[in-house]
JSON list of N, CA and C in Angstrom, two decimals:
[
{"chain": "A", "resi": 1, "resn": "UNK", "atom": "N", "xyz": [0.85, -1.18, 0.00]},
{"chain": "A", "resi": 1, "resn": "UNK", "atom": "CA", "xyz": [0.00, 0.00, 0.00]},
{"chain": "A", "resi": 1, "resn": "UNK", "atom": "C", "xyz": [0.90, 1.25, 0.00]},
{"chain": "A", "resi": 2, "resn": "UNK", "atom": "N", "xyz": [0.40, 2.42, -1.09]},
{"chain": "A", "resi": 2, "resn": "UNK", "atom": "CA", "xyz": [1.35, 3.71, -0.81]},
{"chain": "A", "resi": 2, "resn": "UNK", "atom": "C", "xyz": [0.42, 4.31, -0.08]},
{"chain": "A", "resi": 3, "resn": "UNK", "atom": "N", "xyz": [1.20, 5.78, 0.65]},
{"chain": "A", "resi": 3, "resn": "UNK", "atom": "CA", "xyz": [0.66, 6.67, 0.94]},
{"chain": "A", "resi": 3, "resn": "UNK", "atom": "C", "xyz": [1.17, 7.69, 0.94]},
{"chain": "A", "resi": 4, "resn": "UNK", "atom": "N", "xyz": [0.23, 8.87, 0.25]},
{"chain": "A", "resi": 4, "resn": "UNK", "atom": "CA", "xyz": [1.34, 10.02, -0.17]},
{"chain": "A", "resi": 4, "resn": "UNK", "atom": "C", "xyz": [1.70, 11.19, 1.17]},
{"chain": "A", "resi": 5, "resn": "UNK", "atom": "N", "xyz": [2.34, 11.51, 1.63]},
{"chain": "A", "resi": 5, "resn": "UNK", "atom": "CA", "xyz": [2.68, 12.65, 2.61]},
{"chain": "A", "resi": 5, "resn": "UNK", "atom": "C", "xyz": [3.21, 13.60, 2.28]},
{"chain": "A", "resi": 6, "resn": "UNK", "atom": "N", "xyz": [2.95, 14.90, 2.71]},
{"chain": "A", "resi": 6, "resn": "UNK", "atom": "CA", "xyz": [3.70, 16.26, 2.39]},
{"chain": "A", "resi": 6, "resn": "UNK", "atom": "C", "xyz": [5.55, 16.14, 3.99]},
{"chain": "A", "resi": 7, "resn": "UNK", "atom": "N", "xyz": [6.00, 16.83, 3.39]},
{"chain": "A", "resi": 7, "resn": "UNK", "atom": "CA", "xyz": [6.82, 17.10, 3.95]},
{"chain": "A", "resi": 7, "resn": "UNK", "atom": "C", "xyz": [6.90, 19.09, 4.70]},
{"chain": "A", "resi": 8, "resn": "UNK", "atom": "N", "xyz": [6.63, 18.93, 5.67]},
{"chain": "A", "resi": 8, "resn": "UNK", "atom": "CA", "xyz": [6.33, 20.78, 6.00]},
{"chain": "A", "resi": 8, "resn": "UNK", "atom": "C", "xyz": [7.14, 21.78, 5.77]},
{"chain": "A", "resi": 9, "resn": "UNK", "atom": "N", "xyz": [7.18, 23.04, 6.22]},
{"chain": "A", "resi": 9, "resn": "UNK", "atom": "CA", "xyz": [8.37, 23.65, 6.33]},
{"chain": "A", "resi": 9, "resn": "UNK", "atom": "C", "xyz": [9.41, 23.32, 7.22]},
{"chain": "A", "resi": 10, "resn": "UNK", "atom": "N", "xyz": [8.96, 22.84, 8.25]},
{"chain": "A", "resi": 10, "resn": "UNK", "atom": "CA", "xyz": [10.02, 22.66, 9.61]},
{"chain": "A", "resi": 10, "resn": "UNK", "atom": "C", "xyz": [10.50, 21.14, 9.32]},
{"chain": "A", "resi": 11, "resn": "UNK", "atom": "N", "xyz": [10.16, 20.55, 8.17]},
{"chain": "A", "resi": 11, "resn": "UNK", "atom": "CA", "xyz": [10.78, 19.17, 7.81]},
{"chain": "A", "resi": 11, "resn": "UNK", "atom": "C", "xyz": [10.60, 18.26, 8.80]},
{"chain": "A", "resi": 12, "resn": "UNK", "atom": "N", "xyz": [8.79, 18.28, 8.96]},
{"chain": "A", "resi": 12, "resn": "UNK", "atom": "CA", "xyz": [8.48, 17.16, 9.20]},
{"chain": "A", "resi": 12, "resn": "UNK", "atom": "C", "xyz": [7.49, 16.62, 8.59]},
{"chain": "A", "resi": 13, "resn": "UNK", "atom": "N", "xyz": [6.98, 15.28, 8.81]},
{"chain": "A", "resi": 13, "resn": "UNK", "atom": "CA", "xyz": [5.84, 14.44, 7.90]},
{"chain": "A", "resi": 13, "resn": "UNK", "atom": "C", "xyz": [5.20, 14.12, 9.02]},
{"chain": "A", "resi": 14, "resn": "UNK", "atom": "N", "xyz": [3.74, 13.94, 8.61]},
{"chain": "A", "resi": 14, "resn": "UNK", "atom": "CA", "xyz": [2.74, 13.15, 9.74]},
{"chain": "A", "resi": 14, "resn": "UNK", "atom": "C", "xyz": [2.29, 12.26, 9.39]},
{"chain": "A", "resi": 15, "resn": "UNK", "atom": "N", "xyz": [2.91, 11.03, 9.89]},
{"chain": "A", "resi": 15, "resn": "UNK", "atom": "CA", "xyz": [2.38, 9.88, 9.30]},
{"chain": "A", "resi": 15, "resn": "UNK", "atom": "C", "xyz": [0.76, 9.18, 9.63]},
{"chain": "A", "resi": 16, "resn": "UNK", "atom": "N", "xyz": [-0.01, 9.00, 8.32]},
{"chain": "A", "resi": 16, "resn": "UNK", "atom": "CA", "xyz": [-1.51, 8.61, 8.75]},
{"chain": "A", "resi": 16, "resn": "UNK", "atom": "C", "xyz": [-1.92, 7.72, 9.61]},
{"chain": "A", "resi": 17, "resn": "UNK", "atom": "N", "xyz": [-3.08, 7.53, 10.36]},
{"chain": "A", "resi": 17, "resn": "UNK", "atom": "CA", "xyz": [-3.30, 7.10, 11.28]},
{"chain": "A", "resi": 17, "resn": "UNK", "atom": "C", "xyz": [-3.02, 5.16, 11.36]},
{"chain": "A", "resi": 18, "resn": "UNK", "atom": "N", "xyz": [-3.37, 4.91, 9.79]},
{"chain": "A", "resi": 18, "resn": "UNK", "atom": "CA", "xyz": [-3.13, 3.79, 9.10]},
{"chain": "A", "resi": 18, "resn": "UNK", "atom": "C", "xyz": [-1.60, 3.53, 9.61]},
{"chain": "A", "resi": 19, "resn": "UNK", "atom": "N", "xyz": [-0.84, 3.87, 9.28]},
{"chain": "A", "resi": 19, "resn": "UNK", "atom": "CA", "xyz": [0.50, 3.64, 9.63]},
{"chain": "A", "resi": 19, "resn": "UNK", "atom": "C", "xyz": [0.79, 3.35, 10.92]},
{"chain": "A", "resi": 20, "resn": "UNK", "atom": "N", "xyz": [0.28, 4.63, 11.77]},
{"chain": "A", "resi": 20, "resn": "UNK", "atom": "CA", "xyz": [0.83, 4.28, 13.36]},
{"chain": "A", "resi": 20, "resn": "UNK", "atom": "C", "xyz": [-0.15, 2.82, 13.83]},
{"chain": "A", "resi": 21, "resn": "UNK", "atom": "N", "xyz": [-0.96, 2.80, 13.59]},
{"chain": "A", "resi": 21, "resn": "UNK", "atom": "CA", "xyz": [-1.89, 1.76, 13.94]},
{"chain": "A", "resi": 21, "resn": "UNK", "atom": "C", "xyz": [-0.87, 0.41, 13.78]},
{"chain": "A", "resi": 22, "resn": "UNK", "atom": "N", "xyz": [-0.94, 0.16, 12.05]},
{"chain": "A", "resi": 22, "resn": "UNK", "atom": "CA", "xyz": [-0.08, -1.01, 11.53]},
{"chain": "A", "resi": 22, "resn": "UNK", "atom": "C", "xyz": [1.42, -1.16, 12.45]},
{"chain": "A", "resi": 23, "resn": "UNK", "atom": "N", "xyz": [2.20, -0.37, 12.27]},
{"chain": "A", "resi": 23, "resn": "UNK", "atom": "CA", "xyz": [3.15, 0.05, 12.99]},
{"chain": "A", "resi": 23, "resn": "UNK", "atom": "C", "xyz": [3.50, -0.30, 14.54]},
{"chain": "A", "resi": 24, "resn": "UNK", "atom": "N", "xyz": [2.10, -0.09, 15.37]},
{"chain": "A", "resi": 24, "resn": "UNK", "atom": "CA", "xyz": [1.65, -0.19, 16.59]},
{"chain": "A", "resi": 24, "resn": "UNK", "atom": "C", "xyz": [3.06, 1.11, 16.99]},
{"chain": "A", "resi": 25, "resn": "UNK", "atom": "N", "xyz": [2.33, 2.16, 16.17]},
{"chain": "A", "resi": 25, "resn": "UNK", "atom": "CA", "xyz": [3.73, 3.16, 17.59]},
{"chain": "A", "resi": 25, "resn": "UNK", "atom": "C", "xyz": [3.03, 4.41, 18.20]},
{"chain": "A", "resi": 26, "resn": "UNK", "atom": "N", "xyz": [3.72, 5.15, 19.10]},
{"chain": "A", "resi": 26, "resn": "UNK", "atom": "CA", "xyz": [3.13, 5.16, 20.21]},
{"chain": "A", "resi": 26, "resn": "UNK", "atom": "C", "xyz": [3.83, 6.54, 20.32]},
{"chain": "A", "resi": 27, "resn": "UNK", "atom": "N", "xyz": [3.25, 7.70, 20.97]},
{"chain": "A", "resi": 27, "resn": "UNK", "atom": "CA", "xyz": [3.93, 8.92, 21.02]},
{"chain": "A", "resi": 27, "resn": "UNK", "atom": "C", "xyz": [5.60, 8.81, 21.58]},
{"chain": "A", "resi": 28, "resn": "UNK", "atom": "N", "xyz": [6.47, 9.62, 21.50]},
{"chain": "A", "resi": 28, "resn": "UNK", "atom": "CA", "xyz": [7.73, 9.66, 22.13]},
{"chain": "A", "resi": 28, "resn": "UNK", "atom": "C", "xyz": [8.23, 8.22, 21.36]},
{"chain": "A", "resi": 29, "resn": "UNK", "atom": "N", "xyz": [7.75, 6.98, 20.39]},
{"chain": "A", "resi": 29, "resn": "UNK", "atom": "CA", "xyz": [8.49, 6.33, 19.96]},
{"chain": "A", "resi": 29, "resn": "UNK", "atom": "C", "xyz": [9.57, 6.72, 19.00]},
{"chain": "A", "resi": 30, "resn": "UNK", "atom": "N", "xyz": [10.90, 6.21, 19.19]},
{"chain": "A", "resi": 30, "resn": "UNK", "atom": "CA", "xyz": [12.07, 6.04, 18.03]},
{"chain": "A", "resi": 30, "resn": "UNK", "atom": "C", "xyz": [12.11, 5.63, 17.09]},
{"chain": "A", "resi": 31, "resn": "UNK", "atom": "N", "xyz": [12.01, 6.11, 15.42]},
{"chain": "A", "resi": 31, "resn": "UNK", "atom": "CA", "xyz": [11.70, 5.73, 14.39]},
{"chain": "A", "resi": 31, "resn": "UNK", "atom": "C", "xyz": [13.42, 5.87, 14.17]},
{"chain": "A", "resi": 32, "resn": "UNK", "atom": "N", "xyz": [13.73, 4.90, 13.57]},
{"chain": "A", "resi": 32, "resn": "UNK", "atom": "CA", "xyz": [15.34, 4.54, 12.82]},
{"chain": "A", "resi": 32, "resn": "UNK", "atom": "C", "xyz": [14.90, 5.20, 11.19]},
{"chain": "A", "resi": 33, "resn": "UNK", "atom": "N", "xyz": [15.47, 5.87, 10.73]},
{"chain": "A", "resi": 33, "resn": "UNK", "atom": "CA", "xyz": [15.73, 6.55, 9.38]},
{"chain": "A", "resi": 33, "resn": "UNK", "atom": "C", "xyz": [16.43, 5.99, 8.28]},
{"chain": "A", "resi": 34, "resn": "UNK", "atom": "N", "xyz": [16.32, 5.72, 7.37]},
{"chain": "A", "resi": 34, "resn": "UNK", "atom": "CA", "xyz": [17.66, 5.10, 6.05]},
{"chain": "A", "resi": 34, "resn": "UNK", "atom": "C", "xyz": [16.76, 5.32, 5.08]},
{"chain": "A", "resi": 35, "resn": "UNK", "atom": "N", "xyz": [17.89, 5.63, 4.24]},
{"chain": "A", "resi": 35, "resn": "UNK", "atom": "CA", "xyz": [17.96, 6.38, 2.87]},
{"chain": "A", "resi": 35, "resn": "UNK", "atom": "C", "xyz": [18.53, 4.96, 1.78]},
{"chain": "A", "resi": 36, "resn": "UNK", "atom": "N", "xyz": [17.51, 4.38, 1.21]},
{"chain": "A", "resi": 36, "resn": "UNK", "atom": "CA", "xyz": [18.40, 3.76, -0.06]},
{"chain": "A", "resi": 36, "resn": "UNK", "atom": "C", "xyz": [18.35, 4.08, -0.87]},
{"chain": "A", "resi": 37, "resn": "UNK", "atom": "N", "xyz": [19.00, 4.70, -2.18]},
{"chain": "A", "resi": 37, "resn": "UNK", "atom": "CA", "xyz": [18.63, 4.81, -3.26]},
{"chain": "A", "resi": 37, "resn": "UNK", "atom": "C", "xyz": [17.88, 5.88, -3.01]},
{"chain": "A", "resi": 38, "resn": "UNK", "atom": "N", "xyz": [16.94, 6.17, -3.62]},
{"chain": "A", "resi": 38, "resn": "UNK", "atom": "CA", "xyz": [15.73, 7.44, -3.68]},
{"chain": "A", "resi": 38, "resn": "UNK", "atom": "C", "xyz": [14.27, 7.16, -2.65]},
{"chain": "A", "resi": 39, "resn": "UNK", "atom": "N", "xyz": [14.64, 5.89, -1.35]},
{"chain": "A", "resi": 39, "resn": "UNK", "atom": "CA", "xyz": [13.72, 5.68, -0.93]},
{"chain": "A", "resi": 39, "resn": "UNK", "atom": "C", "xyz": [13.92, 5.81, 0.60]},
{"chain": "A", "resi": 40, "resn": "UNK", "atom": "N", "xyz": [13.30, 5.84, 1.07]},
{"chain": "A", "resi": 40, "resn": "UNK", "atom": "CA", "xyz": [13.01, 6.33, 2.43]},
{"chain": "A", "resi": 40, "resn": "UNK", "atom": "C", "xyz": [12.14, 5.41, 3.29]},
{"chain": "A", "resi": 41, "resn": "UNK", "atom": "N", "xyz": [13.53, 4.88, 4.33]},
{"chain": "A", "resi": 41, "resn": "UNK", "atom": "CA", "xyz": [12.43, 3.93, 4.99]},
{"chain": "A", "resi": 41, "resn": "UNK", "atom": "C", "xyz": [12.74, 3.93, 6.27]},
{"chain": "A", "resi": 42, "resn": "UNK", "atom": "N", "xyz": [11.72, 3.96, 6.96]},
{"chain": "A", "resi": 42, "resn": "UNK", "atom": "CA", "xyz": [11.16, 4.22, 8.51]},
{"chain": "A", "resi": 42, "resn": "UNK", "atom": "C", "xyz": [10.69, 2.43, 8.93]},
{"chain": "A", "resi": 43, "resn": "UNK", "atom": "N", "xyz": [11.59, 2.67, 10.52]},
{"chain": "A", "resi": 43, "resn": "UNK", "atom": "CA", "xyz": [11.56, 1.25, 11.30]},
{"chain": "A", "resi": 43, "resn": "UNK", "atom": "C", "xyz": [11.77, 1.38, 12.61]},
{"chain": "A", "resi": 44, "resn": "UNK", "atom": "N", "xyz": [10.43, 0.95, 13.16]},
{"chain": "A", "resi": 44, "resn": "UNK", "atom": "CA", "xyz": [10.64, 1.52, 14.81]},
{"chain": "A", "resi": 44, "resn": "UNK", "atom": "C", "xyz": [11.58, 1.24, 15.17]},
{"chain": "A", "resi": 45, "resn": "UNK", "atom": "N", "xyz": [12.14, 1.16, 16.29]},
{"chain": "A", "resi": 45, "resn": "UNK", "atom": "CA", "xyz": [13.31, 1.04, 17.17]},
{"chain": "A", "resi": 45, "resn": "UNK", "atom": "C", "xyz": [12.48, 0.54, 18.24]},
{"chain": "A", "resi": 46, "resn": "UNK", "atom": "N", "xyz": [13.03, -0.55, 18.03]},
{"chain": "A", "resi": 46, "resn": "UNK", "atom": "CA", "xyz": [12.71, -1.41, 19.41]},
{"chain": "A", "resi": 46, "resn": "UNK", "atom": "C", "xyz": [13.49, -1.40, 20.45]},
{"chain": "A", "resi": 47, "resn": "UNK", "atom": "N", "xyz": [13.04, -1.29, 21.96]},
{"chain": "A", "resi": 47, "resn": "UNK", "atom": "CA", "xyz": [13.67, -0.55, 23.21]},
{"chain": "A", "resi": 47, "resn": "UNK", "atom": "C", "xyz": [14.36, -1.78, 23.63]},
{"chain": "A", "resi": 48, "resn": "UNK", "atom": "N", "xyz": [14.92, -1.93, 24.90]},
{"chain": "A", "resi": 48, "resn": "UNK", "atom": "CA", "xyz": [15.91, -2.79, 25.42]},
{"chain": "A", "resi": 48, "resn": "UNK", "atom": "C", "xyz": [14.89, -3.51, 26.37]},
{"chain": "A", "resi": 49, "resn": "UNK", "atom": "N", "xyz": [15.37, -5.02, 26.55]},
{"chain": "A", "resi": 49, "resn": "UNK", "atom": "CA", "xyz": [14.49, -5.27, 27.32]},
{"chain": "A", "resi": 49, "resn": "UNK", "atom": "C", "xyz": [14.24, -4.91, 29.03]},
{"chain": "A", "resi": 50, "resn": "UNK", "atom": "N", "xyz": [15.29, -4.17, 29.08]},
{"chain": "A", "resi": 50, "resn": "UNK", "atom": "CA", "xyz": [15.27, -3.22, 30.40]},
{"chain": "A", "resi": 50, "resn": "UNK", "atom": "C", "xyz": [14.19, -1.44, 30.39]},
{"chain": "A", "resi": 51, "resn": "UNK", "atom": "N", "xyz": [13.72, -1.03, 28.89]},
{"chain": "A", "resi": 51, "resn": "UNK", "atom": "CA", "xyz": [13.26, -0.41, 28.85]},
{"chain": "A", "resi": 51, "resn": "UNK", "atom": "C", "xyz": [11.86, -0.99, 28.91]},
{"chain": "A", "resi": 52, "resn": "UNK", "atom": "N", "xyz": [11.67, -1.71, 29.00]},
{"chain": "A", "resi": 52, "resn": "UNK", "atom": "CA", "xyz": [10.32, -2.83, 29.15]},
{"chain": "A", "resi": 52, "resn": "UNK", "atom": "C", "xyz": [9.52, -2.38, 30.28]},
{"chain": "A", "resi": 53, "resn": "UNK", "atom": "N", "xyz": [10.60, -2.60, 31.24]},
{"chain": "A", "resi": 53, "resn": "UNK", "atom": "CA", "xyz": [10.47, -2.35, 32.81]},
{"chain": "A", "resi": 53, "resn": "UNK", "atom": "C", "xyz": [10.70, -1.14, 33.46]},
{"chain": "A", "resi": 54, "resn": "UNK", "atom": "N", "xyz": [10.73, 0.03, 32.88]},
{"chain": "A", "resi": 54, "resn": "UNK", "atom": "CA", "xyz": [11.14, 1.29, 32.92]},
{"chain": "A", "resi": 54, "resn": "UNK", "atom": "C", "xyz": [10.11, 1.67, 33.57]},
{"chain": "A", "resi": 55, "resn": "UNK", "atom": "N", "xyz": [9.75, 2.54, 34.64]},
{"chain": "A", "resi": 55, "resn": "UNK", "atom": "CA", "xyz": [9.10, 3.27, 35.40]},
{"chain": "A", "resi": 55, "resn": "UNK", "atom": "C", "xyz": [7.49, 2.04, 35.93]},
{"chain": "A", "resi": 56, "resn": "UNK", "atom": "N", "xyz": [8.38, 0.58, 35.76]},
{"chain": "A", "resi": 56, "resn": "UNK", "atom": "CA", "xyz": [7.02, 0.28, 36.55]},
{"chain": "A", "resi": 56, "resn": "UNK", "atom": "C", "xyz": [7.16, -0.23, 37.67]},
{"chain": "A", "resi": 57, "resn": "UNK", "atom": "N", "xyz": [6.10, -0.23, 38.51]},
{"chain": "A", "resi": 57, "resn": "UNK", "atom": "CA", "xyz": [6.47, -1.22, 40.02]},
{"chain": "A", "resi": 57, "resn": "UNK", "atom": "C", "xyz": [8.01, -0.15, 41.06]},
{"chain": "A", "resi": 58, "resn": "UNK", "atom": "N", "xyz": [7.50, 1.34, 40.44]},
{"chain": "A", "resi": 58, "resn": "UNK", "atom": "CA", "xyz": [8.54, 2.36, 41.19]},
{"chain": "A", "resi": 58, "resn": "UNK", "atom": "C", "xyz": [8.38, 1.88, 42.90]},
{"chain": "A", "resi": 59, "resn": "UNK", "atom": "N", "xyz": [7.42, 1.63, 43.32]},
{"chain": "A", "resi": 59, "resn": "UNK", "atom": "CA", "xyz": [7.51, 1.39, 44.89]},
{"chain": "A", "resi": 59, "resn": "UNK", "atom": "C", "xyz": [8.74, 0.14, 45.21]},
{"chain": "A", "resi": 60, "resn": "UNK", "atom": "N", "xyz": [8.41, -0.81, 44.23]},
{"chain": "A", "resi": 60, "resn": "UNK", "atom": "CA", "xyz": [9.52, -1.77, 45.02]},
{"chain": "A", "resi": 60, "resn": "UNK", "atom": "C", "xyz": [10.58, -1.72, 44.47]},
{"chain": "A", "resi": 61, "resn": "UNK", "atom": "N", "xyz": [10.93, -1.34, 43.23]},
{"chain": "A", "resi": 61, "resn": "UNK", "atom": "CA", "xyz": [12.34, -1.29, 42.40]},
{"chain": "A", "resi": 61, "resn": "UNK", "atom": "C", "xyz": [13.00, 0.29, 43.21]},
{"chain": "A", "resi": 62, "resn": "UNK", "atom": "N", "xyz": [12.39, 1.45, 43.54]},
{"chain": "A", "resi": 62, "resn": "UNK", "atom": "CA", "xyz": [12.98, 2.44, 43.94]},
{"chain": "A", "resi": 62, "resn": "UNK", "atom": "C", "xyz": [14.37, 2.67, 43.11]},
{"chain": "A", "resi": 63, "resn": "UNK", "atom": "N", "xyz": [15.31, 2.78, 43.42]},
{"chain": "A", "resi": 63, "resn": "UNK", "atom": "CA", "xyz": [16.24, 3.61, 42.58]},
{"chain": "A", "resi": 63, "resn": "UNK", "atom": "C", "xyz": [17.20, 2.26, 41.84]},
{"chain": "A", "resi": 64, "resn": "UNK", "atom": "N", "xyz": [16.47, 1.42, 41.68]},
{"chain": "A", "resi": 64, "resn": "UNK", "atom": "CA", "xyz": [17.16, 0.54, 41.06]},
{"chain": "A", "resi": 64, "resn": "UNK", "atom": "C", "xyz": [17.41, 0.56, 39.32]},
{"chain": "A", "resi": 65, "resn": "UNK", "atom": "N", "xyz": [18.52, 0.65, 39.43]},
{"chain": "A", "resi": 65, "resn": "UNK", "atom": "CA", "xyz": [18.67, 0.54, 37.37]},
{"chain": "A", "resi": 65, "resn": "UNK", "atom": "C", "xyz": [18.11, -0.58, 36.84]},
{"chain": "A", "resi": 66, "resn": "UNK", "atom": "N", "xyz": [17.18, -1.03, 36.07]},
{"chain": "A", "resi": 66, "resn": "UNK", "atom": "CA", "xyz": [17.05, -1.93, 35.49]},
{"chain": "A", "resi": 66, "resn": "UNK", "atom": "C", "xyz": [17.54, -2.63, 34.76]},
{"chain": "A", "resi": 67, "resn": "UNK", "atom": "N", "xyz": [18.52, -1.66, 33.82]},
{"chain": "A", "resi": 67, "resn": "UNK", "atom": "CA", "xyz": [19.52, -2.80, 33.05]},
{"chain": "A", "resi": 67, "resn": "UNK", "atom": "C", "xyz": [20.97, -3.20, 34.16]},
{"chain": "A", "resi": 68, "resn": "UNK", "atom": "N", "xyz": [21.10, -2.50, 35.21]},
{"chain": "A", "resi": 68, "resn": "UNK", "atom": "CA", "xyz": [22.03, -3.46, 35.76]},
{"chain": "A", "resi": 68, "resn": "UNK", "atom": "C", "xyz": [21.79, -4.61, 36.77]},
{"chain": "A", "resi": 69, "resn": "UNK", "atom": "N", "xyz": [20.37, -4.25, 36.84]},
{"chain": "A", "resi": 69, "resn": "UNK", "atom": "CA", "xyz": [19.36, -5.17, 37.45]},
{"chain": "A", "resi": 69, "resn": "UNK", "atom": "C", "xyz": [19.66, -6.90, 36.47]},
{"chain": "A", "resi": 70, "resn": "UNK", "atom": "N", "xyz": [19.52, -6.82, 35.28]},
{"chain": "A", "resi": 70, "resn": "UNK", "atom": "CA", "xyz": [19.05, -7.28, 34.50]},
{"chain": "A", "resi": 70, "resn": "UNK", "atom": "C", "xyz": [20.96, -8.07, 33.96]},
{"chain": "A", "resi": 71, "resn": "UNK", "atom": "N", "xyz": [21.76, -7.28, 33.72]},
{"chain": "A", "resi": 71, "resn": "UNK", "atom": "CA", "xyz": [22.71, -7.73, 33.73]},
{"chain": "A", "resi": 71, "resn": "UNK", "atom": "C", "xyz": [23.49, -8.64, 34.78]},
{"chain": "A", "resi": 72, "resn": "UNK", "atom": "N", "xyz": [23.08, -8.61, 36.06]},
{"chain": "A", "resi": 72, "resn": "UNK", "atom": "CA", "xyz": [23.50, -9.07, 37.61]},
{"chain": "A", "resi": 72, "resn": "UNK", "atom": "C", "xyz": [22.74, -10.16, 37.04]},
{"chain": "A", "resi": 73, "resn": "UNK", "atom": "N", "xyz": [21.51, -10.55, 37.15]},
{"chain": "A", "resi": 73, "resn": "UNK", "atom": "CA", "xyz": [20.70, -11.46, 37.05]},
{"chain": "A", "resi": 73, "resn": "UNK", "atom": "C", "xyz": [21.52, -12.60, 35.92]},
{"chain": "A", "resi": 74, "resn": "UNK", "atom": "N", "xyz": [21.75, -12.17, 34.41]},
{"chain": "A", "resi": 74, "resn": "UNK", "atom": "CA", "xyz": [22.38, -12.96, 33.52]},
{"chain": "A", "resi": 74, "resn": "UNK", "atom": "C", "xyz": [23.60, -13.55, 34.36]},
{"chain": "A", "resi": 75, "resn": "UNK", "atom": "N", "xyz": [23.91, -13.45, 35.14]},
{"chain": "A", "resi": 75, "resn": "UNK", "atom": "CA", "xyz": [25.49, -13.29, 35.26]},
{"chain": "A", "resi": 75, "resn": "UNK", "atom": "C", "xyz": [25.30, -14.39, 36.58]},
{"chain": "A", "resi": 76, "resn": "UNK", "atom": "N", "xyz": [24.55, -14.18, 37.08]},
{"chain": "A", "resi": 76, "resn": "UNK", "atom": "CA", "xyz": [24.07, -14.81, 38.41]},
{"chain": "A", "resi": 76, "resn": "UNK", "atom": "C", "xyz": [23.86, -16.53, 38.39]},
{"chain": "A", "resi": 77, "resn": "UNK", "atom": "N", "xyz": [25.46, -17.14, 39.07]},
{"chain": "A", "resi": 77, "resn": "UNK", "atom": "CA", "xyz": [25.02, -18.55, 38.91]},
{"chain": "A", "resi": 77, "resn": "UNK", "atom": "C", "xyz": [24.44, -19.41, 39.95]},
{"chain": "A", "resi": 78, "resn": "UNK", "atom": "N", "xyz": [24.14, -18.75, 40.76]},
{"chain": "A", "resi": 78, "resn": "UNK", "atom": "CA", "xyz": [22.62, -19.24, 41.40]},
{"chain": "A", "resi": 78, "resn": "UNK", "atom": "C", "xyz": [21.55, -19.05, 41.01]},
{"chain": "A", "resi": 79, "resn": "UNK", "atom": "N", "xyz": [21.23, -20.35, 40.77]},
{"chain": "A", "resi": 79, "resn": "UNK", "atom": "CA", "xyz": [19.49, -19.77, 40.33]},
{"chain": "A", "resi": 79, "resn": "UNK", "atom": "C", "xyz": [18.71, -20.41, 41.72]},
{"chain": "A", "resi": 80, "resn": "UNK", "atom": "N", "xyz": [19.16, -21.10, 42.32]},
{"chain": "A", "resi": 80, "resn": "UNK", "atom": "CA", "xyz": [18.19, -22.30, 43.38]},
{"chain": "A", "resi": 80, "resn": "UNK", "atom": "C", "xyz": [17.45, -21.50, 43.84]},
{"chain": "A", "resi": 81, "resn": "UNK", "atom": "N", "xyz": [17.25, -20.13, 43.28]},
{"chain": "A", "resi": 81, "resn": "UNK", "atom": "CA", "xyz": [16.14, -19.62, 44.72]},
{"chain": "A", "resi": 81, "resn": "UNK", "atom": "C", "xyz": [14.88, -19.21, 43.50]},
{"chain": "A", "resi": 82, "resn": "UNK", "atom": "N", "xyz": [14.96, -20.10, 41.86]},
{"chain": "A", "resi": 82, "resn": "UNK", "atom": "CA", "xyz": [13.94, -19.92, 41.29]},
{"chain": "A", "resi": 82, "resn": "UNK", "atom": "C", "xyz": [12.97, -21.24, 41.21]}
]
């Protein structure tokens, strides 16, 4: 399927609702950019799986980093307490 878009003055595009839907993206998401040839192609950026867990369950994680949360854990050769 095409779809045609203007490009503004301030050089941006709004992509149709069709798109974000298909897409599944979401305000504040990271779109990755590349140029091949004369074409232009847009690809979310998928977050880390520590950004997964980003601002949830703040009461019991408190100031804990999640990705070093998450790295300790890989690394961790005890598991007996799962």
């Amino acid at each position: 399927m095409s779809i045609s878009v203007r490009l503004t003055s301030d050089r941006k595009i709004q992509l149709p609702e069709y798109v974000i839907k298909k897409m599944n993206l979401s305000i504040n998401d990271e779109i990755i950019v590349e140029v091949e040839d004369s074409k232009l192609i847009l690809t979310k950026k998928e977050g880390s799986q520590a950004d997964l867990f980003n601002g949830s369950h703040n009461e019991v994680w408190n100031s804990t980093d999640a990705e070093e949360y998450l790295k300790d854990e890989g690394n961790c050769s005890d598991n007996s307490g799962y």
